[in-house]
mmCIF file of C-alpha atoms in Angstrom:
data_model
loop_
_atom_site.group_PDB
_atom_site.id
_atom_site.type_symbol
_atom_site.label_atom_id
_atom_site.label_comp_id
_atom_site.label_asym_id
_atom_site.label_seq_id
_atom_site.Cartn_x
_atom_site.Cartn_y
_atom_site.Cartn_z
ATOM 1 C CA MET X 228 -0.041 -0.053 0.138
ATOM 2 C CA LEU X 229 2.749 2.297 0.846
ATOM 3 C CA ALA X 230 4.885 2.178 -2.236
ATOM 4 C CA THR X 231 7.052 4.990 -1.258
ATOM 5 C CA ALA X 232 8.024 3.782 1.965
ATOM 6 C CA LEU X 233 11.665 3.384 2.373
ATOM 7 C CA ARG X 234 13.787 0.384 3.556
ATOM 8 C CA GLN X 235 16.283 0.494 6.191
ATOM 9 C CA ASP X 236 18.941 -0.243 3.395
ATOM 10 C CA GLN X 237 17.966 2.486 0.990
ATOM 11 C CA PHE X 238 18.222 5.255 3.615
ATOM 12 C CA GLN X 239 21.527 7.350 3.571
ATOM 13 C CA PRO X 240 22.800 8.418 5.945
ATOM 14 C CA VAL X 241 21.401 5.709 8.426
ATOM 15 C CA ASN X 242 22.428 7.605 11.842
ATOM 16 C CA ASP X 243 20.586 10.496 13.439
ATOM 17 C CA ALA X 244 21.870 13.896 12.569
ATOM 18 C CA PRO X 245 24.990 14.201 14.956
ATOM 19 C CA THR X 246 23.794 17.824 16.134
ATOM 20 C CA ILE X 247 20.565 16.450 17.514
ATOM 21 C CA ASP X 248 20.206 14.563 20.741
ATOM 22 C CA PRO X 249 17.996 11.601 19.834
ATOM 23 C CA ASP X 250 16.941 10.702 23.147
ATOM 24 C CA ARG X 251 15.505 14.255 23.971
ATOM 25 C CA ALA X 252 14.202 14.598 20.365
ATOM 26 C CA TRP X 253 12.127 11.301 20.805
ATOM 27 C CA ARG X 254 10.843 12.642 24.038
ATOM 28 C CA ALA X 255 9.822 15.628 21.988
ATOM 29 C CA VAL X 256 7.861 13.605 19.760
ATOM 30 C CA LEU X 257 6.229 11.570 22.467
ATOM 31 C CA ALA X 258 5.122 14.581 24.159
ATOM 32 C CA ARG X 259 4.180 16.305 20.868
ATOM 33 C CA ASP X 260 6.162 19.232 22.040
ATOM 34 C CA ARG X 261 5.342 22.377 20.017
ATOM 35 C CA LYS X 262 8.193 24.217 21.226
ATOM 36 C CA SER X 263 10.500 21.814 19.442
ATOM 37 C CA ASP X 264 8.614 22.647 16.347
ATOM 38 C CA GLY X 265 11.284 24.053 13.818
ATOM 39 C CA THR X 266 14.191 22.697 15.845
ATOM 40 C CA PHE X 267 14.307 19.238 13.874
ATOM 41 C CA VAL X 268 11.985 16.967 11.635
ATOM 42 C CA THR X 269 11.151 13.333 12.403
ATOM 43 C CA GLY X 270 11.895 11.041 9.392
ATOM 44 C CA VAL X 271 9.627 7.983 9.497
ATOM 45 C CA LEU X 272 11.206 5.247 7.278
ATOM 46 C CA THR X 273 8.064 3.048 6.898
ATOM 47 C CA THR X 274 5.837 5.802 5.641
ATOM 48 C CA GLY X 275 8.504 7.851 3.560
ATOM 49 C CA ILE X 276 7.404 10.971 5.335
ATOM 50 C CA TYR X 277 8.853 13.598 7.854
ATOM 51 C CA CYS X 278 7.120 15.377 10.557
ATOM 52 C CA ARG X 279 7.019 18.087 12.889
ATOM 53 C CA PRO X 280 7.916 16.835 16.550
ATOM 54 C CA SER X 281 4.108 18.085 17.536
ATOM 55 C CA CYS X 282 2.650 16.146 14.816
ATOM 56 C CA ALA X 283 -0.810 14.769 15.830
ATOM 57 C CA ALA X 284 -0.319 11.455 13.823
ATOM 58 C CA ARG X 285 0.136 7.952 15.283
ATOM 59 C CA HIS X 286 3.688 7.502 16.723
ATOM 60 C CA PRO X 287 5.773 5.420 14.685
ATOM 61 C CA LYS X 288 7.835 2.695 16.315
ATOM 62 C CA ARG X 289 11.282 4.245 17.392
ATOM 63 C CA GLU X 290 13.626 1.954 15.481
ATOM 64 C CA ASN X 291 11.804 3.441 12.376
ATOM 65 C CA VAL X 292 12.590 6.757 13.103
ATOM 66 C CA ARG X 293 15.470 9.219 12.110
ATOM 67 C CA PHE X 294 15.863 12.883 12.913
ATOM 68 C CA PHE X 295 17.119 15.827 10.850
ATOM 69 C CA ALA X 296 17.977 19.447 11.380
ATOM 70 C CA THR X 297 15.846 20.764 8.596
ATOM 71 C CA GLY X 298 12.953 19.590 6.186
ATOM 72 C CA ALA X 299 15.248 20.109 3.102
ATOM 73 C CA GLU X 300 18.043 17.457 4.785
ATOM 74 C CA ALA X 301 15.184 15.038 5.143
ATOM 75 C CA ALA X 302 13.826 15.549 1.737
ATOM 76 C CA ALA X 303 17.415 14.993 0.423
ATOM 77 C CA THR X 304 17.243 11.309 1.440
ATOM 78 C CA GLY X 305 13.701 10.882 -0.490
ATOM 79 C CA LEU X 306 11.397 11.553 2.348
ATOM 80 C CA ARG X 307 8.203 13.822 1.666
ATOM 81 C CA PRO X 308 6.579 16.355 3.970
ATOM 82 C CA CYS X 309 3.545 15.187 5.927
ATOM 83 C CA LEU X 310 0.542 16.567 4.790
ATOM 84 C CA ARG X 311 -1.189 16.694 8.063
ATOM 85 C CA CYS X 312 1.370 18.585 10.021
ATOM 86 C CA LYS X 313 2.952 20.262 7.024
ATOM 87 C CA PRO X 314 6.530 20.630 8.706
ATOM 88 C CA ASP X 315 7.838 23.092 6.258
ATOM 89 C CA ASP X 316 4.994 25.699 7.558
ATOM 90 C CA VAL X 317 7.491 25.897 10.572
ATOM 91 C CA THR X 318 9.888 28.135 8.672
ATOM 92 C CA ARG X 319 7.369 30.219 7.321
ATOM 93 C CA GLU X 320 5.894 30.811 10.928
ATOM 94 C CA ALA X 321 9.237 31.854 12.280
ATOM 95 C CA ARG X 322 9.816 34.213 9.553
ATOM 96 C CA ALA X 323 6.189 35.597 10.149
ATOM 97 C CA MET X 324 7.027 35.854 14.123
ATOM 98 C CA GLU X 325 10.007 37.531 13.277
ATOM 99 C CA ALA X 326 8.427 40.184 10.999
ATOM 100 C CA ALA X 327 5.805 40.953 13.572
ATOM 101 C CA LEU X 328 8.300 41.367 16.456
ATOM 102 C CA ARG X 329 10.289 43.619 14.290
ATOM 103 C CA LEU X 330 7.362 45.609 13.396
ATOM 104 C CA LEU X 331 6.410 45.975 17.329
ATOM 105 C CA ALA X 332 9.947 47.015 17.947
ATOM 106 C CA GLU X 333 10.254 49.432 15.557
ATOM 107 C CA ALA X 334 7.037 51.201 15.270
ATOM 108 C CA ASP X 335 6.288 54.436 16.821
ATOM 109 C CA GLU X 336 2.909 53.424 17.515
ATOM 110 C CA VAL X 337 1.522 50.165 18.361
ATOM 111 C CA PRO X 338 0.308 48.479 15.257
ATOM 112 C CA SER X 339 -3.372 46.868 15.114
ATOM 113 C CA LEU X 340 -3.659 43.375 15.124
ATOM 114 C CA GLU X 341 -4.880 43.323 11.329
ATOM 115 C CA GLU X 342 -1.589 45.317 10.471
ATOM 116 C CA LEU X 343 0.537 43.035 12.445
ATOM 117 C CA ALA X 344 -1.265 39.868 10.783
ATOM 118 C CA ALA X 345 -0.725 41.638 7.334
ATOM 119 C CA SER X 346 3.155 41.829 8.026
ATOM 120 C CA ALA X 347 3.061 38.260 8.766
ATOM 121 C CA GLY X 348 1.012 37.133 6.023
ATOM 122 C CA TYR X 349 -1.707 35.572 7.999
ATOM 123 C CA SER X 350 -5.251 36.267 8.708
ATOM 124 C CA PRO X 351 -5.585 38.041 12.198
ATOM 125 C CA HIS X 352 -7.363 35.158 13.896
ATOM 126 C CA HIS X 353 -4.512 32.619 12.890
ATOM 127 C CA PHE X 354 -1.851 35.386 13.377
ATOM 128 C CA HIS X 355 -3.303 35.838 16.961
ATOM 129 C CA ARG X 356 -3.182 32.019 17.776
ATOM 130 C CA LEU X 357 0.442 31.491 16.238
ATOM 131 C CA PHE X 358 1.503 34.636 18.141
ATOM 132 C CA LYS X 359 0.073 33.627 21.452
ATOM 133 C CA ARG X 360 1.763 30.022 20.736
ATOM 134 C CA ALA X 361 5.184 31.585 20.231
ATOM 135 C CA THR X 362 5.364 33.855 22.969
ATOM 136 C CA GLY X 363 3.015 32.914 25.681
ATOM 137 C CA VAL X 364 1.184 36.060 25.571
ATOM 138 C CA THR X 365 -1.117 37.790 23.090
ATOM 139 C CA PRO X 366 0.156 40.700 20.597
ATOM 140 C CA ALA X 367 -1.693 43.012 22.754
ATOM 141 C CA ALA X 368 0.089 42.014 26.264
ATOM 142 C CA TYR X 369 3.494 41.959 24.416
ATOM 143 C CA ALA X 370 2.909 45.538 23.121
ATOM 144 C CA ARG X 371 1.984 46.442 26.686
ATOM 145 C CA GLY X 372 4.837 44.995 28.050
ATOM 146 C CA LEU X 373 7.385 46.249 25.444
ATOM 147 C CA ARG X 374 5.965 49.604 25.887
ATOM 148 C CA SER X 375 6.111 49.542 29.850
ATOM 149 C CA ARG X 376 9.553 48.285 29.994
ATOM 150 C CA ARG X 377 11.001 51.322 27.591
ATOM 151 C CA ALA X 378 8.839 53.422 30.044
ATOM 152 C CA ALA X 379 10.490 52.253 33.006
ATOM 153 C CA GLU X 380 13.884 52.625 31.330
ATOM 154 C CA ALA X 381 13.006 56.184 30.066
ATOM 155 C CA LEU X 382 11.883 57.143 33.545
ATOM 156 C CA GLY X 383 15.035 56.137 34.972
ATOM 157 C CA THR X 384 16.957 58.300 32.554
ATOM 158 C CA THR X 385 14.836 61.172 31.172
ATOM 159 C CA ALA X 386 14.104 64.445 33.133
ATOM 160 C CA ARG X 387 10.764 64.994 31.955
ATOM 161 C CA ILE X 388 7.958 62.372 32.379
ATOM 162 C CA THR X 389 6.484 63.633 28.939
ATOM 163 C CA ASP X 390 9.506 63.087 27.017
ATOM 164 C CA ALA X 391 9.625 59.244 28.651
ATOM 165 C CA ILE X 392 6.127 58.898 27.669
ATOM 166 C CA TYR X 393 6.643 59.752 24.088
ATOM 167 C CA ASP X 394 9.922 58.080 23.882
ATOM 168 C CA ALA X 395 8.341 54.662 25.175
ATOM 169 C CA GLY X 396 5.880 54.802 22.228
ATOM 170 C CA TYR X 397 2.947 55.855 23.591
ATOM 171 C CA SER X 398 0.430 58.188 21.796
ATOM 172 C CA GLY X 399 -0.148 60.578 24.636
ATOM 173 C CA PRO X 400 -0.036 61.059 28.374
ATOM 174 C CA ALA X 401 -3.486 59.617 28.807
ATOM 175 C CA ARG X 402 -2.722 56.042 27.304
ATOM 176 C CA PHE X 403 0.214 56.062 29.067
ATOM 177 C CA TYR X 404 -1.324 56.689 32.705
ATOM 178 C CA ALA X 405 -4.122 54.417 31.924
ATOM 179 C CA ASP X 406 -1.544 51.514 31.304
ATOM 180 C CA ALA X 407 0.742 52.729 34.104
ATOM 181 C CA LYS X 408 -2.124 52.481 36.566
ATOM 182 C CA ALA X 409 -2.782 48.671 35.615
ATOM 183 C CA ARG X 410 0.715 47.625 35.258
ATOM 184 C CA LEU X 411 3.009 49.529 37.388
ATOM 185 C CA GLY X 412 0.661 50.260 40.419
ATOM 186 C CA MET X 413 2.566 53.456 41.356
ATOM 187 C CA THR X 414 2.338 56.556 39.361
ATOM 188 C CA PRO X 415 4.983 56.796 36.502
ATOM 189 C CA SER X 416 6.975 59.580 38.709
ATOM 190 C CA ALA X 417 6.787 57.359 41.897
ATOM 191 C CA TRP X 418 8.222 54.445 39.709
ATOM 192 C CA ARG X 419 11.011 56.590 38.424
ATOM 193 C CA ASP X 420 11.712 58.179 41.530
ATOM 194 C CA GLY X 421 12.099 55.279 44.250
ATOM 195 C CA GLY X 422 8.057 55.590 45.006
ATOM 196 C CA ARG X 423 8.049 59.291 45.596
ATOM 197 C CA GLY X 424 4.741 60.199 46.655
ATOM 198 C CA GLU X 425 3.608 56.583 47.203
ATOM 199 C CA THR X 426 2.192 55.220 50.482
ATOM 200 C CA ILE X 427 3.232 51.860 51.429
ATOM 201 C CA ARG X 428 2.077 50.258 54.483
ATOM 202 C CA TRP X 429 3.570 47.230 56.165
ATOM 203 C CA ALA X 430 3.342 44.809 58.792
ATOM 204 C CA ILE X 431 5.090 41.783 60.282
ATOM 205 C CA ALA X 432 3.369 38.359 61.158
ATOM 206 C CA ASP X 433 4.498 35.012 62.462
ATOM 207 C CA THR X 434 4.233 32.170 60.134
ATOM 208 C CA TRP X 435 5.252 28.294 59.928
ATOM 209 C CA LEU X 436 8.063 29.759 57.929
ATOM 210 C CA GLY X 437 9.232 32.275 60.272
ATOM 211 C CA ARG X 438 8.405 36.163 60.517
ATOM 212 C CA MET X 439 6.882 37.496 57.315
ATOM 213 C CA LEU X 440 6.833 40.966 56.086
ATOM 214 C CA VAL X 441 3.492 42.172 54.210
ATOM 215 C CA ALA X 442 3.494 45.550 52.236
ATOM 216 C CA ALA X 443 0.847 46.823 50.199
ATOM 217 C CA THR X 444 -0.002 50.012 48.132
ATOM 218 C CA GLY X 445 -3.745 51.087 47.858
ATOM 219 C CA LYS X 446 -3.796 48.559 44.890
ATOM 220 C CA GLY X 447 -2.477 45.345 46.600
ATOM 221 C CA ILE X 448 0.553 43.653 48.028
ATOM 222 C CA CYS X 449 3.678 44.746 46.482
ATOM 223 C CA ARG X 450 6.148 43.117 48.802
ATOM 224 C CA LEU X 451 6.036 39.601 50.481
ATOM 225 C CA SER X 452 9.300 38.451 52.119
ATOM 226 C CA PHE X 453 10.910 36.601 55.040
ATOM 227 C CA ASP X 454 13.646 37.914 57.164
ATOM 228 C CA GLU X 455 12.953 41.558 56.285
ATOM 229 C CA ASP X 456 11.878 44.592 58.368
ATOM 230 C CA ASP X 457 10.648 48.072 57.482
ATOM 231 C CA GLY X 458 14.348 48.946 56.913
ATOM 232 C CA ASP X 459 14.521 46.563 53.795
ATOM 233 C CA LEU X 460 11.518 47.985 52.348
ATOM 234 C CA ARG X 461 12.794 51.627 52.674
ATOM 235 C CA GLY X 462 15.801 50.357 50.805
ATOM 236 C CA ARG X 463 13.636 49.297 47.945
ATOM 237 C CA PHE X 464 11.422 52.303 47.784
ATOM 238 C CA PRO X 465 13.880 54.955 49.421
ATOM 239 C CA ASN X 466 11.407 58.101 48.382
ATOM 240 C CA ALA X 467 7.865 56.423 49.384
ATOM 241 C CA THR X 468 6.173 57.306 52.642
ATOM 242 C CA ILE X 469 6.768 53.799 54.485
ATOM 243 C CA GLU X 470 4.230 53.558 57.642
ATOM 244 C CA PRO X 471 3.025 50.664 59.704
ATOM 245 C CA GLY X 472 -0.250 49.312 58.447
ATOM 246 C CA GLY X 473 -2.343 49.396 61.561
ATOM 247 C CA GLU X 474 -5.842 48.138 61.756
ATOM 248 C CA GLY X 475 -6.399 49.293 58.115
ATOM 249 C CA LEU X 476 -3.959 46.306 57.107
ATOM 250 C CA ARG X 477 -5.208 43.832 59.557
ATOM 251 C CA ASP X 478 -7.503 41.840 57.180
ATOM 252 C CA LEU X 479 -5.242 41.781 54.340
ATOM 253 C CA VAL X 480 -2.342 40.439 56.660
ATOM 254 C CA ALA X 481 -4.809 37.723 57.978
ATOM 255 C CA ARG X 482 -5.634 36.563 54.509
ATOM 256 C CA THR X 483 -1.930 36.732 53.634
ATOM 257 C CA VAL X 484 -1.006 34.348 56.664
ATOM 258 C CA ALA X 485 -3.776 32.103 55.606
ATOM 259 C CA ALA X 486 -2.373 31.770 52.117
ATOM 260 C CA VAL X 487 1.147 30.990 53.596
ATOM 261 C CA GLU X 488 -0.227 28.678 55.870
ATOM 262 C CA ALA X 489 -1.650 26.679 52.785
ATOM 263 C CA PRO X 490 0.383 27.091 49.962
ATOM 264 C CA GLU X 491 -1.292 24.192 48.170
ATOM 265 C CA ARG X 492 -4.725 26.374 48.094
ATOM 266 C CA PRO X 493 -5.391 29.168 45.276
ATOM 267 C CA HIS X 494 -5.916 32.357 46.931
ATOM 268 C CA ASP X 495 -7.559 35.491 45.624
ATOM 269 C CA LEU X 496 -5.220 38.379 47.227
ATOM 270 C CA PRO X 497 -4.613 41.471 45.454
ATOM 271 C CA LEU X 498 -1.477 42.043 44.118
ATOM 272 C CA ASP X 499 0.516 44.975 43.012
ATOM 273 C CA VAL X 500 3.589 43.538 40.963
ATOM 274 C CA GLN X 501 4.842 44.189 37.271
ATOM 275 C CA GLY X 502 7.507 42.916 34.954
ATOM 276 C CA THR X 503 8.615 42.490 31.554
ATOM 277 C CA ALA X 504 6.306 40.383 29.286
ATOM 278 C CA PHE X 505 8.219 37.334 29.522
ATOM 279 C CA GLN X 506 8.730 37.695 33.309
ATOM 280 C CA GLU X 507 4.843 37.911 33.747
ATOM 281 C CA ALA X 508 4.603 34.901 31.291
ATOM 282 C CA VAL X 509 6.970 33.163 33.720
ATOM 283 C CA TRP X 510 4.864 33.960 36.679
ATOM 284 C CA ARG X 511 1.652 32.788 35.228
ATOM 285 C CA GLU X 512 3.314 29.307 34.405
ATOM 286 C CA LEU X 513 4.340 29.222 37.847
ATOM 287 C CA ALA X 514 1.079 29.787 39.185
ATOM 288 C CA ARG X 515 -0.044 26.912 36.697
ATOM 289 C CA ILE X 516 2.226 24.227 38.350
ATOM 290 C CA PRO X 517 0.097 21.987 40.490
ATOM 291 C CA PRO X 518 0.809 22.192 44.356
ATOM 292 C CA GLY X 519 3.716 20.000 45.344
ATOM 293 C CA GLU X 520 5.090 19.724 41.849
ATOM 294 C CA SER X 521 8.069 21.496 40.260
ATOM 295 C CA LEU X 522 9.052 22.833 36.755
ATOM 296 C CA SER X 523 12.616 23.141 35.514
ATOM 297 C CA TYR X 524 13.772 26.853 34.559
ATOM 298 C CA ALA X 525 14.264 25.403 30.966
ATOM 299 C CA ALA X 526 10.453 24.259 31.020
ATOM 300 C CA LEU X 527 9.360 27.436 32.290
ATOM 301 C CA ALA X 528 11.527 29.330 29.754
ATOM 302 C CA ALA X 529 9.500 27.288 26.791
ATOM 303 C CA LYS X 530 6.142 27.411 28.510
ATOM 304 C CA ALA X 531 6.472 30.997 28.433
ATOM 305 C CA GLY X 532 7.294 31.021 24.853
ATOM 306 C CA LYS X 533 11.205 31.528 24.803
ATOM 307 C CA PRO X 534 12.962 27.951 25.175
ATOM 308 C CA ALA X 535 16.345 29.438 24.902
ATOM 309 C CA ALA X 536 15.731 31.940 27.598
ATOM 310 C CA VAL X 537 16.772 29.642 30.572
ATOM 311 C CA ARG X 538 18.503 31.917 32.562
ATOM 312 C CA ALA X 539 16.109 34.553 32.277
ATOM 313 C CA ALA X 540 13.621 32.135 33.838
ATOM 314 C CA GLY X 541 15.564 32.091 36.561
ATOM 315 C CA THR X 542 15.897 35.692 36.719
ATOM 316 C CA ALA X 543 12.167 36.104 36.479
ATOM 317 C CA CYS X 544 11.719 33.732 39.391
ATOM 318 C CA GLY X 545 14.300 35.938 41.331
ATOM 319 C CA ALA X 546 12.431 39.082 40.488
ATOM 320 C CA ASN X 547 9.164 37.901 42.185
ATOM 321 C CA ASN X 548 8.305 40.195 44.702
ATOM 322 C CA VAL X 549 5.590 38.324 46.358
ATOM 323 C CA ALA X 550 6.771 34.999 47.564
ATOM 324 C CA ILE X 551 4.418 31.972 47.740
ATOM 325 C CA LEU X 552 1.798 34.168 46.215
ATOM 326 C CA ILE X 553 3.615 33.586 42.924
ATOM 327 C CA PRO X 554 4.986 30.243 43.794
ATOM 328 C CA CYS X 555 8.564 30.501 42.344
ATOM 329 C CA HIS X 556 9.417 27.794 44.968
ATOM 330 C CA ARG X 557 8.038 25.279 42.443
ATOM 331 C CA ALA X 558 10.835 26.244 40.004
ATOM 332 C CA ARG X 559 14.096 23.861 40.073
ATOM 333 C CA ARG X 560 17.090 23.135 38.116
ATOM 334 C CA GLY X 561 17.031 20.794 35.009
ATOM 335 C CA ASP X 562 18.957 18.168 36.996
ATOM 336 C CA GLY X 563 16.021 17.960 39.649
ATOM 337 C CA SER X 564 18.247 20.086 42.491
ATOM 338 C CA ALA X 565 16.561 22.820 44.119
ATOM 339 C CA GLY X 566 18.241 25.796 42.526
ATOM 340 C CA GLY X 567 18.147 28.838 44.324
ATOM 341 C CA TYR X 568 15.373 30.635 46.669
ATOM 342 C CA ALA X 569 15.709 34.053 48.065
ATOM 343 C CA TYR X 570 14.715 32.862 51.481
ATOM 344 C CA GLY X 571 16.762 29.902 51.671
ATOM 345 C CA ILE X 572 16.678 26.254 50.282
ATOM 346 C CA ASP X 573 15.191 24.998 53.309
ATOM 347 C CA ARG X 574 12.166 26.953 53.102
ATOM 348 C CA LYS X 575 12.061 25.884 49.394
ATOM 349 C CA ALA X 576 12.017 22.298 50.174
ATOM 350 C CA ARG X 577 9.760 22.637 53.313
ATOM 351 C CA LEU X 578 7.004 24.386 50.905
ATOM 352 C CA ILE X 579 6.965 21.679 48.207
ATOM 353 C CA GLU X 580 6.716 19.098 50.941
ATOM 354 C CA ARG X 581 4.029 21.055 52.757
ATOM 355 C CA GLU X 582 2.068 20.913 49.499
ATOM 356 C CA GLY X 583 2.303 17.232 49.337
ATOM 357 C CA GLY X 584 5.413 16.651 46.996
ATOM 358 C CA GLN X 585 8.734 15.303 47.567
ATOM 359 C CA PRO X 586 11.374 17.869 48.618
ATOM 360 C CA LEU X 587 13.826 18.790 46.071
ATOM 361 C CA ARG X 588 17.659 17.749 46.259
ATOM 362 C CA PRO X 589 19.557 20.840 47.818
ATOM 363 C CA SER X 590 21.661 23.058 45.642
ATOM 364 C CA GLY X 591 23.870 25.972 46.472
ATOM 365 C CA ALA X 592 23.021 28.522 43.807
ATOM 366 C CA GLN X 593 20.932 31.565 44.748
ATOM 367 C CA TRP X 594 18.962 33.781 42.167
#
């Protein structure tokens, strides 16, 4: 029936491409890992086709599989592209994403979804799906993160707030302040100047993990940490008004203690945190890890849309200002060891154990 199928002795070369780890590639095929699409193709000798790693077709037997760095290499041996997963389209998608990201980076004003899709050569609906799959966020969220990051940088180097607004790519102050209110929590001038004009209230409470600092703006919790006090808070926000929370913070502190006492349970505490688009994508993936389980920094980077950004995923964990509420203790190294934790490896292991999982192996690194 399969007249084009290749015999083992017809296939040249007979070995997997030397730049590809066959075991890792096969695991990606079994997992139908979309993040591996474009990094190699799978040649199936019995059917004479090559596929994406994520192809939804029935898995072949391992002994009938060879791996190639590109579709062109597979085609040179006589294999043809799978009509179901269309592996050669991966290159087109990569080029489309490059064009869209370049347009976002260079545009003075944020392009519309229709403009981005047109630059990529796709319909708006299909482009929206491809963009989210590739980056972990929607085009609009990516653009907001890009502008917000530019604004934070400009506010640190530009004397006038208005100049920073336009330098960051905003069409005007109204749009920037509306965006900043949702993403920065503080006003732009406060963000630029160590919290100037902002009031941050704090309290310290005893928990099973030790003494915990809780600090909040009017929007929500901006800092949850251990082994810190108001002096550390003043160091982070030297120009903010830092004052004890008193009765006004009592209920929020009680709810925070309850969340820390039961880290395996979801919480609905208000947060005032912000990061780059990638950091926020990592934080979302951390929140999706089941209690008691963990993911490697590499897996987090891949799920956040940037498989190569392993170190940046670790940095995103370190940039988390609200311990436990964003569960960065569920991140680990690729070798299964604990990696780092700002409040000590022992606390990290105890958290995982409290959530019902096995403690991670210790490691000396600290993010």
